[in-house]
XYZ file of C-alpha atoms in Angstrom:
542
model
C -15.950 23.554 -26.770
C -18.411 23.331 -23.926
C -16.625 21.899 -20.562
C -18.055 20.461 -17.341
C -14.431 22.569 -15.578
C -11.526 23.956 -16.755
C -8.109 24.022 -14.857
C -6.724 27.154 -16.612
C -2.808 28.946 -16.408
C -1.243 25.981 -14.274
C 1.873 24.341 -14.666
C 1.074 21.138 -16.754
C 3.418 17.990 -14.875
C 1.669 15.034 -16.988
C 2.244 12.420 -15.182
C 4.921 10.954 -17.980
C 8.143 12.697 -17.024
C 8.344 15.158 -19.180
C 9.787 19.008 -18.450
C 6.549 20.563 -17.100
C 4.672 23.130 -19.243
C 2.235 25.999 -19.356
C -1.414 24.303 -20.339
C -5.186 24.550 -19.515
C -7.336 21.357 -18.701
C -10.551 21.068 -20.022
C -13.060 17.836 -17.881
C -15.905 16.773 -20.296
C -18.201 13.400 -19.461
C -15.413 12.602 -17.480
C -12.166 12.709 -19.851
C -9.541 15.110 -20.355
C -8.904 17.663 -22.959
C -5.232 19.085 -23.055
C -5.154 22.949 -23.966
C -1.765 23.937 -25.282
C -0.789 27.570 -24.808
C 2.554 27.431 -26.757
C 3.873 29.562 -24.185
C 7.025 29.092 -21.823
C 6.565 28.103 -17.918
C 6.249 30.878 -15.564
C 4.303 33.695 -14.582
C 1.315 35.020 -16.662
C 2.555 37.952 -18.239
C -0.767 39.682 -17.956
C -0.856 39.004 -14.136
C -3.625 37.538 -14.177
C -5.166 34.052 -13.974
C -3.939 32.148 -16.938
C -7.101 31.584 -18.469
C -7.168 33.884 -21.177
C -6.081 31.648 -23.618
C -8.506 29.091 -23.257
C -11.470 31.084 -22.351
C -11.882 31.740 -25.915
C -11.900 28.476 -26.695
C -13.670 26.629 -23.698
C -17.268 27.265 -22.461
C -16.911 25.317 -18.819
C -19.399 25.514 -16.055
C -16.536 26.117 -12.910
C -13.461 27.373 -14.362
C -10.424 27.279 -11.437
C -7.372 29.443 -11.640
C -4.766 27.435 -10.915
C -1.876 30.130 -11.855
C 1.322 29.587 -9.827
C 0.047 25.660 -9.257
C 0.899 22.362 -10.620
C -1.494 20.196 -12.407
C -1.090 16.570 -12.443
C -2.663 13.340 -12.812
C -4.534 11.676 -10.034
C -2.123 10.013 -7.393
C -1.881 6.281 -7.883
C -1.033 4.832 -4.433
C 0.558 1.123 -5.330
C 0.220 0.141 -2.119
C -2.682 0.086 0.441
C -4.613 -1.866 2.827
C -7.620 0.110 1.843
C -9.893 -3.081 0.977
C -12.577 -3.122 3.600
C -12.510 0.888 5.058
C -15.599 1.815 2.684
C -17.050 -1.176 3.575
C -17.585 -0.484 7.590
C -20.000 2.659 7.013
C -19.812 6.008 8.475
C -18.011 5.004 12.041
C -15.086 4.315 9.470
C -14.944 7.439 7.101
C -12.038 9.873 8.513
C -10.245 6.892 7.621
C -11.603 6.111 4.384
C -10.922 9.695 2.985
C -7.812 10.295 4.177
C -6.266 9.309 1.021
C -8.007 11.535 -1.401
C -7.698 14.649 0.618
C -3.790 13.118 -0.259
C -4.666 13.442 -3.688
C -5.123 9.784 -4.054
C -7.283 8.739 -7.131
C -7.065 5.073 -7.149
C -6.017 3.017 -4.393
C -4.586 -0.659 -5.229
C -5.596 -3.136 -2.341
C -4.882 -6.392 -1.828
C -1.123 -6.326 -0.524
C 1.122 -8.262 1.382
C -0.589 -11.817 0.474
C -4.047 -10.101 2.136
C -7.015 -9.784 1.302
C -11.085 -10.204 1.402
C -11.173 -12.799 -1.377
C -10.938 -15.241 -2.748
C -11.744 -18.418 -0.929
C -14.285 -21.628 -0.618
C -17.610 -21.069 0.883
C -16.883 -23.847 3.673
C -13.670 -21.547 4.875
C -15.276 -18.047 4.857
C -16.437 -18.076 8.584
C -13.154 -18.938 9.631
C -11.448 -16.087 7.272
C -13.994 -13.771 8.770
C -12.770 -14.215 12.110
C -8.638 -13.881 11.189
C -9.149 -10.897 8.353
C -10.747 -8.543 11.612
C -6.916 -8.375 12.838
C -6.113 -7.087 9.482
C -8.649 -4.513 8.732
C -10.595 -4.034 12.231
C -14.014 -4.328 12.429
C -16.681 -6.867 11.143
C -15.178 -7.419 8.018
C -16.780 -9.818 4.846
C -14.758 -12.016 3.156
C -16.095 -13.053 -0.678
C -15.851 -15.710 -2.289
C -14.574 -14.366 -5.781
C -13.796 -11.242 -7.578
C -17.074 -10.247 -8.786
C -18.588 -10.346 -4.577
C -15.681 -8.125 -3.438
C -16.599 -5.822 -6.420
C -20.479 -5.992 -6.017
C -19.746 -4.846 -2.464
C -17.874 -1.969 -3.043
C -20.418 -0.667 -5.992
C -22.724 -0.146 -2.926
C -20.634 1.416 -0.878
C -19.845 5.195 -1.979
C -16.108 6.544 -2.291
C -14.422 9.274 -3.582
C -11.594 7.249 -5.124
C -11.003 4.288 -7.354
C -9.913 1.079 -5.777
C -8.183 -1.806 -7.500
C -7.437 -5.200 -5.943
C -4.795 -7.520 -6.393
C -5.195 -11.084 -4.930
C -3.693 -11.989 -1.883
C -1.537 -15.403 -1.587
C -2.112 -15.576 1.884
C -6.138 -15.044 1.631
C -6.431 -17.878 -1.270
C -4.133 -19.715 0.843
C -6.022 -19.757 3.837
C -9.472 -19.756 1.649
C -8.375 -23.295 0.254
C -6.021 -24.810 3.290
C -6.939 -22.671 6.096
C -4.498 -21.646 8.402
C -2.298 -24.621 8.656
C 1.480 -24.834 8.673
C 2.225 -27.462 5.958
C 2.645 -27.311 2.291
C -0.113 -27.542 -0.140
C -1.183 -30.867 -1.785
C -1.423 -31.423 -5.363
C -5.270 -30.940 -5.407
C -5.357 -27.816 -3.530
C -2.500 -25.953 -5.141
C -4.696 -26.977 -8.491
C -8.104 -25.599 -6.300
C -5.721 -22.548 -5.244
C -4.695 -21.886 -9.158
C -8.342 -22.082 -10.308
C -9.444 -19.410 -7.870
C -6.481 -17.427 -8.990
C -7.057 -17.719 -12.649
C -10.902 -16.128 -12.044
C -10.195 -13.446 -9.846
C -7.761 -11.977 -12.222
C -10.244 -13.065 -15.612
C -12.559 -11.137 -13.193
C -10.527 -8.077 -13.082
C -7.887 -8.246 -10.147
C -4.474 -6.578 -11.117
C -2.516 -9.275 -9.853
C -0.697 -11.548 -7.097
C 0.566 -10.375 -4.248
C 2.433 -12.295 -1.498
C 2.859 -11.411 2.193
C 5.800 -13.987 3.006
C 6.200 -13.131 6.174
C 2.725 -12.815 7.342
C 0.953 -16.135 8.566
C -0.402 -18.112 6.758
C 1.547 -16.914 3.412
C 4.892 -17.582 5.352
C 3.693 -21.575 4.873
C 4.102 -21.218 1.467
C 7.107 -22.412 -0.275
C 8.879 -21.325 -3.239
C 7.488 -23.850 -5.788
C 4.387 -22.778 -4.092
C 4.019 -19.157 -5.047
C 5.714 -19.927 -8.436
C 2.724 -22.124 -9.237
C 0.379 -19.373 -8.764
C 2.545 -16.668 -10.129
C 2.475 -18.268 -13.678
C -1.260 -17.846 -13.555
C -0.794 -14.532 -13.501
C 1.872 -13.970 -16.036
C -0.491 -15.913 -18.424
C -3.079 -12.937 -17.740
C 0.022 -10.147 -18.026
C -0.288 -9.382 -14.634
C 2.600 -8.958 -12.148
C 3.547 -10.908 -8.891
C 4.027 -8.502 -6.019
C 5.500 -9.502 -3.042
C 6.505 -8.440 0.593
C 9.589 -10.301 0.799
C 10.024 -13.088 2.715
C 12.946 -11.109 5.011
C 13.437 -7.659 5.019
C 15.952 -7.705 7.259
C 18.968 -9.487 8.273
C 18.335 -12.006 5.066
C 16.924 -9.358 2.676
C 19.160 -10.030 0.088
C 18.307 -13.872 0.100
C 14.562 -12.633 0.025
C 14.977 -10.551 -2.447
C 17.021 -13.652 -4.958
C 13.686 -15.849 -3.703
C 11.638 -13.066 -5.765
C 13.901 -13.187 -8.717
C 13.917 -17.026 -8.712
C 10.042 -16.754 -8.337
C 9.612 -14.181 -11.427
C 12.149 -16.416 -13.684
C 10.666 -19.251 -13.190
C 6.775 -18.211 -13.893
C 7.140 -15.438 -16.386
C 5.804 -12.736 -14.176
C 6.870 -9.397 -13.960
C 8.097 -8.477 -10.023
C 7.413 -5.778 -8.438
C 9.050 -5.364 -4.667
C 6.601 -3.877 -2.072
C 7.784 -1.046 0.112
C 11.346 -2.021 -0.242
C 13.461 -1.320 2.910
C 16.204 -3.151 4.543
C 14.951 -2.738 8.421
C 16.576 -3.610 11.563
C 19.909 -3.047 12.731
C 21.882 -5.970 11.034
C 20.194 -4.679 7.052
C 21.408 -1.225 7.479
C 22.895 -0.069 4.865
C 22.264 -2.706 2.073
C 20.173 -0.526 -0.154
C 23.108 -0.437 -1.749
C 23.680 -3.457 -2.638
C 19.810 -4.336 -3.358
C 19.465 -1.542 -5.521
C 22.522 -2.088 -7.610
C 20.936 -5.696 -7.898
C 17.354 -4.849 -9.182
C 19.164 -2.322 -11.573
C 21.502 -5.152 -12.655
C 18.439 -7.521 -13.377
C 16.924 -4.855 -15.161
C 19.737 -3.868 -17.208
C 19.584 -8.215 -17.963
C 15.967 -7.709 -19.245
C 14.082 -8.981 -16.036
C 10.881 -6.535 -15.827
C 11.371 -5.869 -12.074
C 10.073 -2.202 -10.330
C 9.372 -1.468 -6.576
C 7.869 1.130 -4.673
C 8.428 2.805 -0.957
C 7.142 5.017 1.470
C 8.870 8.154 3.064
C 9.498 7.340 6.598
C 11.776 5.500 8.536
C 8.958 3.553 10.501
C 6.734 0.555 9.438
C 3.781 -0.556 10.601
C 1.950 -4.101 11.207
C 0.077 -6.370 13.735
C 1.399 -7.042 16.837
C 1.334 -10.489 16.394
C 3.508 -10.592 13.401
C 6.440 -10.107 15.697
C 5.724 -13.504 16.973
C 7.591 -16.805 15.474
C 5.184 -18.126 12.529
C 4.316 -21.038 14.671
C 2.551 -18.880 16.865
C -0.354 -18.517 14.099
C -0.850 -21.859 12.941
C -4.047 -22.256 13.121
C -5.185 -18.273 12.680
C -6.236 -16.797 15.043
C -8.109 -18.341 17.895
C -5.022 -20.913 17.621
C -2.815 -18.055 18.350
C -5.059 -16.985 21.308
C -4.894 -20.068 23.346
C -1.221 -20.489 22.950
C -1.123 -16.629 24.252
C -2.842 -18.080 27.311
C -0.425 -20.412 28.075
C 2.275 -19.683 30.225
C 4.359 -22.802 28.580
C 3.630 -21.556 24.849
C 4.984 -17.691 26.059
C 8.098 -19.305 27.275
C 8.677 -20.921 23.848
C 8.076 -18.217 22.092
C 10.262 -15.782 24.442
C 12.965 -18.564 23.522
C 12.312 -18.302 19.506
C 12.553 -14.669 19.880
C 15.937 -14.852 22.288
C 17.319 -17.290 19.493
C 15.786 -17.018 16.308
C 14.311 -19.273 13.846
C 15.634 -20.215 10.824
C 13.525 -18.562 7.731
C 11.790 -16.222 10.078
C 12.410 -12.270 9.795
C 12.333 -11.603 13.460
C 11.827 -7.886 13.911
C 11.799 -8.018 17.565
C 15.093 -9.793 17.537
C 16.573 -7.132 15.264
C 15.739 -4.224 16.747
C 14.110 -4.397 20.554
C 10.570 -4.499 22.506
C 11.968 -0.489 22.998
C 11.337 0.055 19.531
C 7.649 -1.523 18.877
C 5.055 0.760 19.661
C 1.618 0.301 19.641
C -0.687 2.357 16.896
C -4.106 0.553 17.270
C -5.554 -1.245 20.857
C -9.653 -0.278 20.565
C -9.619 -1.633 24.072
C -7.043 -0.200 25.644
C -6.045 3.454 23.896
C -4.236 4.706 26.935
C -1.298 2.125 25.522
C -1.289 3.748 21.954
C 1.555 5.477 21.255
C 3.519 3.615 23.854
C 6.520 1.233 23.139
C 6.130 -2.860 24.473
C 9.031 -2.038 26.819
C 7.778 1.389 27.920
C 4.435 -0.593 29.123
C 6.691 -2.125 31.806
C 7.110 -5.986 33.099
C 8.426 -8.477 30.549
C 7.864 -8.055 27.259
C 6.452 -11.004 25.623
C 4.067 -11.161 28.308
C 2.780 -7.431 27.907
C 2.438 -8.176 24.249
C 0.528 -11.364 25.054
C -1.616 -9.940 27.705
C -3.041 -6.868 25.132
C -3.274 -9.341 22.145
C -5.789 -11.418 24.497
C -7.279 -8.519 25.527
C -7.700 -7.072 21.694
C -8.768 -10.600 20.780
C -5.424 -10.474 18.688
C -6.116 -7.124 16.981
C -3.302 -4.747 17.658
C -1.511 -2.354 15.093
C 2.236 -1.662 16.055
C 4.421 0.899 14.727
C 8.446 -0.689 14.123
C 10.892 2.619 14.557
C 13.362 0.060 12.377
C 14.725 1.604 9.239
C 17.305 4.550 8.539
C 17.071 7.973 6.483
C 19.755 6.975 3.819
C 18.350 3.810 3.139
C 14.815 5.507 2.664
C 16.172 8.041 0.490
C 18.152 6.000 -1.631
C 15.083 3.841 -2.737
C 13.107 6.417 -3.265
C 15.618 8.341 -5.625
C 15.559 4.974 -7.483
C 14.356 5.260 -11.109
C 12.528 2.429 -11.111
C 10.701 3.572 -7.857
C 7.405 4.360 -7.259
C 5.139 5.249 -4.305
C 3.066 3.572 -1.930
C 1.605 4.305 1.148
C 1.106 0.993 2.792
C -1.470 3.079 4.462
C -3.195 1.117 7.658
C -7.049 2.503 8.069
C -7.635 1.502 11.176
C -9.032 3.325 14.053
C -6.623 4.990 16.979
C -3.321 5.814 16.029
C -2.499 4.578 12.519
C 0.897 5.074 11.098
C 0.900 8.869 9.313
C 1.773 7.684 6.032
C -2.132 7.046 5.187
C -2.785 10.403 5.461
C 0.792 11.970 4.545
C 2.602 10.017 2.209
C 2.273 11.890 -1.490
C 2.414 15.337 0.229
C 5.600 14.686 2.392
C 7.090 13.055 -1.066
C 6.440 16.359 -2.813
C 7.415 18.449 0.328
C 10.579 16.802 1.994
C 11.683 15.265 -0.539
C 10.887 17.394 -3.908
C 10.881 20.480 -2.754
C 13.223 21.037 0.028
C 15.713 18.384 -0.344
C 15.868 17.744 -4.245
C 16.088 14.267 -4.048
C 13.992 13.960 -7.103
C 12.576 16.679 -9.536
C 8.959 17.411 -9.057
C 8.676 15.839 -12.843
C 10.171 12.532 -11.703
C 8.118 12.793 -8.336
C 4.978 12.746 -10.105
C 6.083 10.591 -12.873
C 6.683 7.961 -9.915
C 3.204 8.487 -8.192
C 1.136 8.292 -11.599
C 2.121 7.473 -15.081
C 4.561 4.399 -13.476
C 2.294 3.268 -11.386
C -0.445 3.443 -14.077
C 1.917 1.496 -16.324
C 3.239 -1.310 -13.951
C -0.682 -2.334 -12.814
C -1.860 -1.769 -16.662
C -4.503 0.675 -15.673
C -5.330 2.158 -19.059
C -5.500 6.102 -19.680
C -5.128 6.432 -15.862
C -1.857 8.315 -14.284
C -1.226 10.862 -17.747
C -2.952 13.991 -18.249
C -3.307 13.484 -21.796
C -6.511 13.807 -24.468
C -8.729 11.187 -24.294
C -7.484 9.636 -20.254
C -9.830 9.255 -17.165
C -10.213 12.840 -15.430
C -8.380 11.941 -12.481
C -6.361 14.890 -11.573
C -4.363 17.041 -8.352
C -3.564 20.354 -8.284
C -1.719 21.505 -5.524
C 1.037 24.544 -4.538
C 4.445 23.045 -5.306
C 5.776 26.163 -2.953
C 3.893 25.179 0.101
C 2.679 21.151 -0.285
C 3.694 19.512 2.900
C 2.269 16.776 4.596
C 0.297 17.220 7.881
C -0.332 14.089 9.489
C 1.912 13.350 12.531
C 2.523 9.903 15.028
C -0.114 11.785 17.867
C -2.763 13.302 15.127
C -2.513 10.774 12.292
C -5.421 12.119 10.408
C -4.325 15.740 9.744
C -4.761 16.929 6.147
C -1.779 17.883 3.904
C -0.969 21.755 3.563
C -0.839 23.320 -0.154
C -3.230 20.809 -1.908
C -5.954 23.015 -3.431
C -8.396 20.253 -5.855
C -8.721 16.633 -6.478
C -10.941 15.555 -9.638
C -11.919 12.050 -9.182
C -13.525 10.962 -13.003
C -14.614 14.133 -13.663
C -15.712 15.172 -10.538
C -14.631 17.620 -7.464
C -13.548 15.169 -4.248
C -11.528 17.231 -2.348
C -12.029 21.383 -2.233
C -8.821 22.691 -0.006
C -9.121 20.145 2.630
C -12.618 19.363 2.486
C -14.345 16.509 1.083
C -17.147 17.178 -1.117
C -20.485 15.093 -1.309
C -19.569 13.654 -4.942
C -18.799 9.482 -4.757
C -17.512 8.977 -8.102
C -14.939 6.388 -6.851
C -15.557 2.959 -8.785
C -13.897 -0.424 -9.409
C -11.148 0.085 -11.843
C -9.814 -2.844 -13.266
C -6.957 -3.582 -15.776
């Protein structure tokens, strides 16, 4: 057979769980052709590449030894805020390649209730102005499907992106940013938007329930707009509505949520965070498996560190943000307003995950201030003075767009999620200039790395299992995530002896060690480290 390139004498981990094996893979017109060498895993006996097998068989243009390295599918990252990066041109592209030189294939967008569609044409000036906080820059908002995916077909990428549909985007493209339930008439407006998008090709519904203005939303709400996508087979996706000191009652909102519309749940970047949810993986986790065991199709997924990331202003009470956020800007300015909310932070408010109030100003630091980068890096308290008024000083001076990093969760917790079987990875990967959080560059290497490798938390089989054929499965993205005959030439190879992540808190943007190729649809994207010229990247829909 003739062959476009041929992966020869690597160690075959297909992205389905299965024991690892010794085969070659062949890349024609963009598919996959598996090469069985019916011979045990291990070291060529002839000490040489591998390839002698199928060079009799295979007549490739680039053939790449990949002997001692470990061929898998494409990583499928389940979880980024990716949806705009391409979209802001060169001054933007460290960031936008940082997950393929990962060994990211397909991104899927769209999370925590955000996004850049979908929304009436009266409301899309005003979503311009909020979504900047989100994903910096000058950043479009569309009003369906079909504009966000028009957009991105003229803007090269290496990697695929899929999109879910953001409850908090339709919400505010129907409502606005208002604090106050939904009428009868919009929920119906909110359901038709809903209803195209995913016709269109979005891969589901995601909420954001803390994040303003999905927090507004109630339960009868989002189970409205979850049915919509059960009838389309998609799943609801959701940042829970606590993750901390009420996680558990979040987490039975979700369930009552999925019962109720049919949809399969899927739990974003599950953590219990803050001092007061330490611990209660273990409860959490025992309940998802118990739902499972019950026949409730329920997954999650999680990234490998113990810090999050988010805007500054999310640490605020919700009704800071009513109103988006010029609303939020003028209450900033007001001495009376920063009392109130100093008080709501002091005290709490009931139904509000308050991550300052479970943790400490000493433990917020800040990851992206364009106008002031001498604070990045910095904690709140650090920055000296009081607190709320530090943070409300450098939101008016970012014109509300700051990126924090919250040092708010614990190693065992981490670990224990992410040895979950029903675990997969995500990123929740934040491109946005200064100091983003390292997981958007570091995520899938430090899984393999840490927690593979020198821990044995999980096999490498189960590892990549987690990061390709699940992830492929849960978001229905056909003959993506397997390396099997016939699926989408997405593939990684990398050095299981030496793959590490690089990125760090100071140089965010470093690459990953021991990552040698990434094949995005047939095509070279990443040569050790370096990004090549192909843009094969495309819209991938379920």
């Amino acid at each position: 057979m003739n062959a476009d390139l041929l992966i020869a004498g690597g160690l075959l981990a297909d992205g389905t769980g299965a024991p690892a094996r010794r085969a070659d893979v062949a890349v024609t017109g963009g598919r996959i052709t598996v090469l069985e060498r019916g011979a045990p895993a291990g070291p060529d006996p002839t000490g040489g590449p591998g390839g002698v097998d199928a060079a009799g068989r295979v007549d490739a243009a680039e053939v790449v030894d990949a002997a001692g390295l470990v061929v898998a599918p494409g990583f499928i990252d389940v979880h980024t805020h990716s949806d705009a990066v391409t979209l802001l041109g060169e001054e933007a592209w460290e960031l936008a390649v940082a997950p393929v030189r990962m060994g990211v294939t397909t991104e899927i967008c769209g999370n925590c209730g955000s996004g850049l569609f979908p929304g009436l044409p009266e409301r899309l000036p005003e979503m311009r102005a909020s979504s900047r906080v989100t994903f910096g820059g000058r950043v479009p908002i569309f009003p369906d499907f079909e504009g966000f995916a028009e957009a991105h077909r003229a803007a090269p990428r290496s990697n695929h992106l899929s999109s879910l549909v953001g409850h908090g985007t339709l919400r505010a493209g129907v409502l606005g940013y208002e604090d106050r339930p939904a009428s009868p008439r919009e929920l119906d407006v909110m359901r038709g938007l809903l209803d195209d998008a995913l016709a269109a090709g979005a891969t589901g519904l995601s909420t954001g329930l803390i994040y303003t203005p999905g927090t507004y939303g109630g339960t009868d709400e989002v189970v409205a707009l979850a049915a919509v996508a059960a009838r389309h087979g998609r799943p609801y996706v959701t940042h829970l509505r606590d993750e901390m000191a009420r996680v558990e009652e979040a987490l039975e909102e979700a369930v009552e949520i999925a019962r109720r519309s049919g949809a399969a749940l899927h739990v974003s970047h599950h953590k219990t965070a803050g001092r007061h949810a330490w611990g209660r993986t273990v409860r959490t986790l025992a309940r998802i498996a118990e739902l499972r065991e019950q026949g409730l199709d329920v997954t999650c997924d999680v990234y490998p560190y113990t810090e999050a990331s988010t805007s500054l202003a999310a640490m605020l009470p919700p009704w800071a943000n009513d109103g988006g956020t010029r609303a939020l800007l003028t209450r900033l300015a007001d001495p009376g307003q920063r009392d109130l909310m100093r008080r709501a932070i002091a005290d709490g408010v009931p139904g509000w995950e308050n991550t300052v109030g479970n943790g400490g100003w000493d433990r917020i630091s800040v990851a992206c201030a364009p106008r002031n980068p001498a604070v990045e890096g910095r904690t709140i308290a650090d920055l000296g003075g009081d607190p709320v008024d530090v943070a409300a000083d450098l939101l008016l001076s970012e014109d509300g767009e700051v990126t924090i990093i919250s040092h708010s969760m614990r190693e065992d917790d981490v670990q224990r999620v992410l040895a979950s079987p029903f675990t997969m990875i995500g990123s929740d990967g934040v491109p946005k200039p200064g100091h983003p959080h390292p997981r958007l560059a570091g995520t899938f290497p430090r899984v393999l790395g840490r927690y593979v490798r020198e821990q044995g938390l999980v096999t490498l089989e189960e590892a990549v299992h987690k990061m390709t054929g699940m992830a492929a499965a849960r978001f229905g993205l056909r003959d993506r995530g397997v390396v099997r005959d016939g699926a989408h030439a997405d593939l990684v190879l990398f050095d299981p002896a030496t793959i590490a992540d690089g990125a760090t808190y100071t140089d965010p943007l470093l690459p990953p060690t021991g990552l040698r190729l990434v094949v995005t649809a047939g095509q070279v994207a990443v040569r050790d480290n370096t990004v090549t010229p192909a843009r094969p990247g495309r819209i991938v829909t379920p």
